[in-house]
Coordinates of C-alpha atoms (C1' of nucleotides) in Angstrom, one line a residue:
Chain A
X1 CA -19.7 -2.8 -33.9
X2 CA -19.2 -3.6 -37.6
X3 CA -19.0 -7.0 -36.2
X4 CA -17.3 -9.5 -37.7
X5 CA -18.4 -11.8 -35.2
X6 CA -14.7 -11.4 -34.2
X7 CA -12.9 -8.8 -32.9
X8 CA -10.4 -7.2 -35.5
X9 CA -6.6 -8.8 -35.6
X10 CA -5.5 -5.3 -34.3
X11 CA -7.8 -5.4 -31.3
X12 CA -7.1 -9.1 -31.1
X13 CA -3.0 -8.3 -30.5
X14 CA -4.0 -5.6 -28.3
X15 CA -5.3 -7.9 -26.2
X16 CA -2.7 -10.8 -26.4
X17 CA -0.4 -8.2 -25.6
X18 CA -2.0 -7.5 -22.2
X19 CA -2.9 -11.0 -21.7
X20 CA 0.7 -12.4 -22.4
X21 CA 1.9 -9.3 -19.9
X22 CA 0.0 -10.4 -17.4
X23 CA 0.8 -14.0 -17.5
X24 CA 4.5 -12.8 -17.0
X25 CA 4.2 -10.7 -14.7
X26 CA 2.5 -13.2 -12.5
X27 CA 5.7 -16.0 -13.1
X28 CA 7.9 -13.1 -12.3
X29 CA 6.3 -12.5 -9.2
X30 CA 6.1 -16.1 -8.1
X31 CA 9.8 -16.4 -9.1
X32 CA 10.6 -13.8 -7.2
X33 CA 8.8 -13.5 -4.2
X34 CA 11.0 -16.2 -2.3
X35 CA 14.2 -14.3 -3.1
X36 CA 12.4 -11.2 -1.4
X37 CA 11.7 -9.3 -4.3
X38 CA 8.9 -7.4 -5.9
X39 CA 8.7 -7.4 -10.1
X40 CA 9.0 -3.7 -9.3
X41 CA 12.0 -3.4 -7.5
X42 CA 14.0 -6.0 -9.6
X43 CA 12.9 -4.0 -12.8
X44 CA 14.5 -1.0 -10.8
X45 CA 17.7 -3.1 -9.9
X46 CA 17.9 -3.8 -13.1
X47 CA 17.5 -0.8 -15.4
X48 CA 19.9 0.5 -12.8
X49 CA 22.4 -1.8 -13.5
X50 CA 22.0 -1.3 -17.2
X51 CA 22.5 2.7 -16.5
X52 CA 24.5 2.9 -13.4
X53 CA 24.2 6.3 -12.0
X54 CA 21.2 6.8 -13.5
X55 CA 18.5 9.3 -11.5
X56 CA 15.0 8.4 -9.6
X57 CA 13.3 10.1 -12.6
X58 CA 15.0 8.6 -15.3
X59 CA 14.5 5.3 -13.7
X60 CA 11.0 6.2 -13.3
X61 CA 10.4 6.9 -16.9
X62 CA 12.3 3.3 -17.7
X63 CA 9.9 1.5 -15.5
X64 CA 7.1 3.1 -16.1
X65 CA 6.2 4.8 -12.8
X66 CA 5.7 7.7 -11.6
X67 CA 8.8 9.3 -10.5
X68 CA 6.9 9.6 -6.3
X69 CA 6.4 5.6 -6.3
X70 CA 10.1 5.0 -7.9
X71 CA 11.2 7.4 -4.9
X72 CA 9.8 5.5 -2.3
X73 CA 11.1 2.1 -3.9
X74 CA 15.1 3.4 -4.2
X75 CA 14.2 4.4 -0.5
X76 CA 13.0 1.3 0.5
X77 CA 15.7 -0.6 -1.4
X78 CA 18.4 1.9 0.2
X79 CA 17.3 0.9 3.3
X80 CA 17.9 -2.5 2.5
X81 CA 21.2 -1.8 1.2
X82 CA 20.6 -2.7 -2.3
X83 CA 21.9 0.0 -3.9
X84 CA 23.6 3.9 -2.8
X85 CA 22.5 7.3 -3.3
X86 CA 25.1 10.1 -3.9
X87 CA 25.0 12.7 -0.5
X88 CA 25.1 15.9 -2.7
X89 CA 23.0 16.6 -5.7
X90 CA 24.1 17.4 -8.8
X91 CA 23.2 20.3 -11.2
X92 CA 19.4 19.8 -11.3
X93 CA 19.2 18.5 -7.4
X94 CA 19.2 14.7 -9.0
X95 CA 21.4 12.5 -7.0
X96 CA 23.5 9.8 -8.8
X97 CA 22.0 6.0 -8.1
X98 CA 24.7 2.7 -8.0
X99 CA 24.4 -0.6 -7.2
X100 CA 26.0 -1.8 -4.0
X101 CA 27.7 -4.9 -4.4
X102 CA 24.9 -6.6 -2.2
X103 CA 22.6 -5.2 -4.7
X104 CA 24.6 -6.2 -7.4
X105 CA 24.4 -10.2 -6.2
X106 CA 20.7 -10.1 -5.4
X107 CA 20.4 -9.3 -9.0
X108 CA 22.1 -11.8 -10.2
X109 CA 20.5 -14.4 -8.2
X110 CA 16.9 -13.0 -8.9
X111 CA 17.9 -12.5 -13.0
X112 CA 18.7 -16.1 -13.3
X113 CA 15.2 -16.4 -12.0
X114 CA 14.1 -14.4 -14.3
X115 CA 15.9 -15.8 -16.7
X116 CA 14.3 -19.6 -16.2
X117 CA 10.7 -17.6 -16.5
X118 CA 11.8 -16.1 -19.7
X119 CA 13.2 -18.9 -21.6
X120 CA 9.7 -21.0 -20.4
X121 CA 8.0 -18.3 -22.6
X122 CA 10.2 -18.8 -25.6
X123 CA 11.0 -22.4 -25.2
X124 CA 8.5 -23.5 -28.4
X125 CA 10.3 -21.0 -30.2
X126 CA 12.7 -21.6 -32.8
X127 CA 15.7 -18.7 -32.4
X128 CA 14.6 -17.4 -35.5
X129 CA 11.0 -16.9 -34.5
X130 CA 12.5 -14.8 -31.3
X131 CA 14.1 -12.4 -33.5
X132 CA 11.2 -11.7 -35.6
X133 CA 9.1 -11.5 -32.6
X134 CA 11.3 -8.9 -31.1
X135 CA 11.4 -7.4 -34.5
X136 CA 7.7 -7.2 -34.9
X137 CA 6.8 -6.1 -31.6
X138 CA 9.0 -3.7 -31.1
X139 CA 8.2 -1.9 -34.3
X140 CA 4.3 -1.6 -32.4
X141 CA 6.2 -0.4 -29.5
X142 CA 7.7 2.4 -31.7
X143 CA 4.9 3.2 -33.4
X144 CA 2.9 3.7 -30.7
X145 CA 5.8 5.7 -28.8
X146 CA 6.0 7.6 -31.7
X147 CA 2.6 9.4 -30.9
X148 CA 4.7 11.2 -28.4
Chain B
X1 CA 25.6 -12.9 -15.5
X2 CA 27.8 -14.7 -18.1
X3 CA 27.5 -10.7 -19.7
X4 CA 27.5 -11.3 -23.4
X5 CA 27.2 -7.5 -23.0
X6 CA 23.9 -7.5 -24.0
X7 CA 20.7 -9.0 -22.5
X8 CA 19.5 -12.5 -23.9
X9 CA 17.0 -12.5 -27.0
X10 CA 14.5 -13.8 -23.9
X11 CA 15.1 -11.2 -22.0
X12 CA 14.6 -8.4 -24.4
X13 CA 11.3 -10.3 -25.5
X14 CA 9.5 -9.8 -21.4
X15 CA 11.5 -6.4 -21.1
X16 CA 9.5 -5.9 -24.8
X17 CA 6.2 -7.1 -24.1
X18 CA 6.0 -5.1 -20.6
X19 CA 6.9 -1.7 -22.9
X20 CA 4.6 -2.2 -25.0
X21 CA 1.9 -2.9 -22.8
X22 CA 2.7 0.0 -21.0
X23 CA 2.6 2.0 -23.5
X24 CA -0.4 0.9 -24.8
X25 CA -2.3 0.9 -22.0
X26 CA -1.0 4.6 -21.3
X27 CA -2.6 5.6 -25.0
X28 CA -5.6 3.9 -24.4
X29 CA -6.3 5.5 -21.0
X30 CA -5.7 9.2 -22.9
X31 CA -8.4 7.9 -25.6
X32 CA -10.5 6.1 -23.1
X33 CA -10.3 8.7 -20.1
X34 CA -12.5 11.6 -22.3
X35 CA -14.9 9.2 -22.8
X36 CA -15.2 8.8 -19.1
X37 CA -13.9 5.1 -18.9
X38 CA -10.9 3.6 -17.4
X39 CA -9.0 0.9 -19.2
X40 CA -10.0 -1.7 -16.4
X41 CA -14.2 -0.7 -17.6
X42 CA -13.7 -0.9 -20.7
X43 CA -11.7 -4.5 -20.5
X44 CA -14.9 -5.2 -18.3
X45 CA -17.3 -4.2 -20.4
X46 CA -15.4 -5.8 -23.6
X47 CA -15.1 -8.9 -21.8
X48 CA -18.9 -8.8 -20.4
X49 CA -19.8 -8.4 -24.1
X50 CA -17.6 -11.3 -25.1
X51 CA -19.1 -13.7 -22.4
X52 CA -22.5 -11.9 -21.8
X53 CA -24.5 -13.5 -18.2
X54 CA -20.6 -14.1 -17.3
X55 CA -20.4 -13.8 -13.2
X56 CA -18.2 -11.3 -11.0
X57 CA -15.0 -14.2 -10.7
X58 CA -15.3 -14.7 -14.3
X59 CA -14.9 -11.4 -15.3
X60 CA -12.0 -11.1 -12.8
X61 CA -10.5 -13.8 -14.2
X62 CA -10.2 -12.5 -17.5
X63 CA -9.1 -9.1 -16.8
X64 CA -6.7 -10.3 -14.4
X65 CA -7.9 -8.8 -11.4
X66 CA -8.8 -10.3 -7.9
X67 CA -13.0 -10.6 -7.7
X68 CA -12.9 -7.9 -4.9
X69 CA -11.3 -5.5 -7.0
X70 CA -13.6 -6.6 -10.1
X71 CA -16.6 -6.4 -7.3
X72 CA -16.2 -2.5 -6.5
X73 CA -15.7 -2.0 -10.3
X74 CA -19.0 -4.0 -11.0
X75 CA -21.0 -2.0 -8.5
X76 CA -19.7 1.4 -10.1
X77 CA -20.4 0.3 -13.2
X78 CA -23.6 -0.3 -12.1
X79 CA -24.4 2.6 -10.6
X80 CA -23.6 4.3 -13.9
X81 CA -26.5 2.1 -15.7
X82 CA -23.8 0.6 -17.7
X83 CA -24.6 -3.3 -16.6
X84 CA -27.2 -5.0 -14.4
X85 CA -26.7 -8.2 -12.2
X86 CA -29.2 -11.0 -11.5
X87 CA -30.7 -9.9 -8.1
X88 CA -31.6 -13.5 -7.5
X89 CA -28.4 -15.7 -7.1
X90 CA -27.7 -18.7 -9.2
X91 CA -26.6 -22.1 -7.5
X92 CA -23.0 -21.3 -6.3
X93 CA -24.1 -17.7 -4.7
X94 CA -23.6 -16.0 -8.4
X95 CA -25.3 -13.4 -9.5
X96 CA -25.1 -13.0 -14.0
X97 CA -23.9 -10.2 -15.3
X98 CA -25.5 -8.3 -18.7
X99 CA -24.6 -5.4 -20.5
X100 CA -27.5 -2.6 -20.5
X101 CA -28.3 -0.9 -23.7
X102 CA -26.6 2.5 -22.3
X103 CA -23.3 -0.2 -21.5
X104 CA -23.2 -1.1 -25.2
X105 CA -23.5 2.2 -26.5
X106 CA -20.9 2.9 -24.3
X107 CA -18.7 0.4 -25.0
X108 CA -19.2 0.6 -28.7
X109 CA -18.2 4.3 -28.5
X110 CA -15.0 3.3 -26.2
X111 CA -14.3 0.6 -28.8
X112 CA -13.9 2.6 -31.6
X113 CA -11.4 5.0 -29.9
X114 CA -9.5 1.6 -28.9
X115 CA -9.4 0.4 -32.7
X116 CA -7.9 3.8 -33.3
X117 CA -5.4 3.3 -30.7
X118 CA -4.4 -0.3 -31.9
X119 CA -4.6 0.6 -35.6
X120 CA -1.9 2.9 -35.1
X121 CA -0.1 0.3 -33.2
X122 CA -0.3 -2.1 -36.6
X123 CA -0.1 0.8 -38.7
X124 CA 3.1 0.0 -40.3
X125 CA 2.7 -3.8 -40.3
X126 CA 1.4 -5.6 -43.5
X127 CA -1.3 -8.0 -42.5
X128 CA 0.4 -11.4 -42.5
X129 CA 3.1 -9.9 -40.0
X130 CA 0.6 -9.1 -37.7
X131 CA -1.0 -12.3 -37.9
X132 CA 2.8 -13.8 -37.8
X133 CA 3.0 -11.6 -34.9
X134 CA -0.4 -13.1 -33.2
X135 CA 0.6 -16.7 -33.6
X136 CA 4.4 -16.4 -32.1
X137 CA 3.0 -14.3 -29.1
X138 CA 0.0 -16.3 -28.8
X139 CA 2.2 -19.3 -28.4
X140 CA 4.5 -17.5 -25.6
X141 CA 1.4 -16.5 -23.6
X142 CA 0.0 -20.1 -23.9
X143 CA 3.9 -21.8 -22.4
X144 CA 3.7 -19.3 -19.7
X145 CA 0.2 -20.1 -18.7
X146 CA 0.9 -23.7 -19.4
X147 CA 2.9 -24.4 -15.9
X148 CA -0.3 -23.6 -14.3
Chain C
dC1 C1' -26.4 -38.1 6.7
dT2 C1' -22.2 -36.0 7.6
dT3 C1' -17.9 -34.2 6.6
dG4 C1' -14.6 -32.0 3.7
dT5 C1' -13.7 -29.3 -0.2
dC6 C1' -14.6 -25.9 -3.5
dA7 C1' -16.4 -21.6 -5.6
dT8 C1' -18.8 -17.3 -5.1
dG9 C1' -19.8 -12.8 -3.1
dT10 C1' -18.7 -9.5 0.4
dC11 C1' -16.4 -6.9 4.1
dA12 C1' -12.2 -5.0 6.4
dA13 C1' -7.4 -3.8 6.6
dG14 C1' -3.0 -3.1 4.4
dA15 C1' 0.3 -2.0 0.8
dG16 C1' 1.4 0.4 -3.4
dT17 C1' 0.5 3.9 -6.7
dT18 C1' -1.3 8.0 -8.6
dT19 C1' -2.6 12.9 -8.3
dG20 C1' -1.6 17.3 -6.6
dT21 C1' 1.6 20.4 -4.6
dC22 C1' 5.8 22.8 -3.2
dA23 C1' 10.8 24.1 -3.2
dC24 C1' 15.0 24.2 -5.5
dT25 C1' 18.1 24.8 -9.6
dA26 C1' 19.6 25.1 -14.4
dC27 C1' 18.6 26.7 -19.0
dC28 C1' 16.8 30.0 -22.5
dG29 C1' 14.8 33.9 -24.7
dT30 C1' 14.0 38.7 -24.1
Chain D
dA1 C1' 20.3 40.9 -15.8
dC2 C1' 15.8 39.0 -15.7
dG3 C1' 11.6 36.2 -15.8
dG4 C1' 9.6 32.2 -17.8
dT5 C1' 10.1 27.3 -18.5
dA6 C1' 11.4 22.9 -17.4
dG7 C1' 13.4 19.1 -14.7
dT8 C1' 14.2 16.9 -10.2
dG9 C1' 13.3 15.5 -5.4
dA10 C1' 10.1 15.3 -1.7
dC11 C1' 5.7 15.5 1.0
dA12 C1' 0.6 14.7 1.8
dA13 C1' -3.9 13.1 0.5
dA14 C1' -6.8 10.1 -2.4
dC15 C1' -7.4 6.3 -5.0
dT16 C1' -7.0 1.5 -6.5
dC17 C1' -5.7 -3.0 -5.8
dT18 C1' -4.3 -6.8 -3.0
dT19 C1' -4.2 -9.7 1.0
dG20 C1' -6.9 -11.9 4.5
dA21 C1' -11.0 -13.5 6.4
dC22 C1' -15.9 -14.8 6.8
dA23 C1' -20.6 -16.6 5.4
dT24 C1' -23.2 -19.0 2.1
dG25 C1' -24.5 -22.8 -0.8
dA26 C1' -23.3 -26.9 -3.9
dC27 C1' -20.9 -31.1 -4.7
dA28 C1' -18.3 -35.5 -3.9
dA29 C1' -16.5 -38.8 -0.6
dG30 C1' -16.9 -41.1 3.6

DNA sequence: CTTGTCATGTCAAGAGTTTGTCACTACCGT
DNA sequence: ACGGTAGTGACAAACTCTTGACATGACAAG
């Protein structure tokens, strides 16, 4: 430690960042446990509904799971009739993933859950101050993405 | 969804904060895992150092873990020599945790692969936008953990 | 004193995820 | 053409974490 008696601002964001992830997470759950859904699968239902057809490793990479767990979730979700899997496999044996319609209004009913959680986070926030955030913080995201 | 098209600022700001903690913690586990360490020890060990005497709920507290999950880490951790518990139990059944001198050389070794890790996340910020970018997030974290 | 509540530590069972592996197919360089 | 590489889906085993439950001891209220 060259201690400081404080940790460094870098270290100190790096563990805000965790910290504020956490807290999230934990609203999203409780938001969205009574409509029957885990954080999980509406992050799923959702980046699918951003890239409709998109496959069970693509949407792993976007939710940042192994492409094994995301498997068994689109299964599971299947099974519910959330969303559809195309029968024959395309070029590289990836089958095409959609939203059902049924899947399609669960989202909507769990994103403006979601969306009451998210605008609690930002609600001492001037609009202004939301932008640079996003600005900001996604310029870490990129620059620690960019170490490949 | 009223679709503007694109997502609300909100929404990009928890889709944001969950990237970038996943990346981060995926660059921390590839600096942290040569070392030997896990990202969950090392937020242990950071934490026990923070807080030293701190007891096995209070850790799990502030690494956001159940206490059984932060129990099995605390006995491995102690099997490794890298902390030592209080065999006689304090009023409320706890038993204080303290970092051993093998712990902190450990965790001052993990700690500086961790600063390298988060310096490259600040790398291209000047210094008052990281502090910018402490305050806005610190004050999201705290109205999310404000509804209890 | 007794009762209820709370907090801690621990054990057991369950769910979810990762790691490791295999098979299949397209792409690319030789 | 051919063999290597890479990407995808799927399966099994191992691991980690959570959920649930129990016993212990302290505290406040009755």
């Amino acid at each position: 430690m060259t201690s400081p008696g404080l940790a460094s601002p870098a270290e100190q964001l790096g563990r805000l960042v965790k910290e504020t992830q956490a807290v999230l997470h934990q609203r999203m759950d409780e938001a969205l446990r009574p409509l029957g859904l885990s954080v999980a699968q509406y992050a799923c239902l959702q980046t699918l509904s951003a890239s409709p057809g998109a496959t069970g490793s693509e949407l792993a990479r976007r939710v940042f799971v192994t492409r094994q767990a995301m498997n068994v979730m689109v299964q599971g979700l299947e099974r519910q009739g959330m969303l559809e899997r195309s029968d024959v496999p395309g070029p590289r044996r990836e089958r095409e993933t959609v939203l059902t319609p049924a899947g399609r209004t669960a989202l909507d009913g769990a994103g403006a859950a979601v969306r009451r959680v998210v605008d609690t986070m930002t609600g001492d926030l001037a609009d202004e101050d939301v932008a640079q955030l996003l600005a900001l913080l996604g310029r870490c995201r990129d620059a620690l993405a960019a170490g490949s």
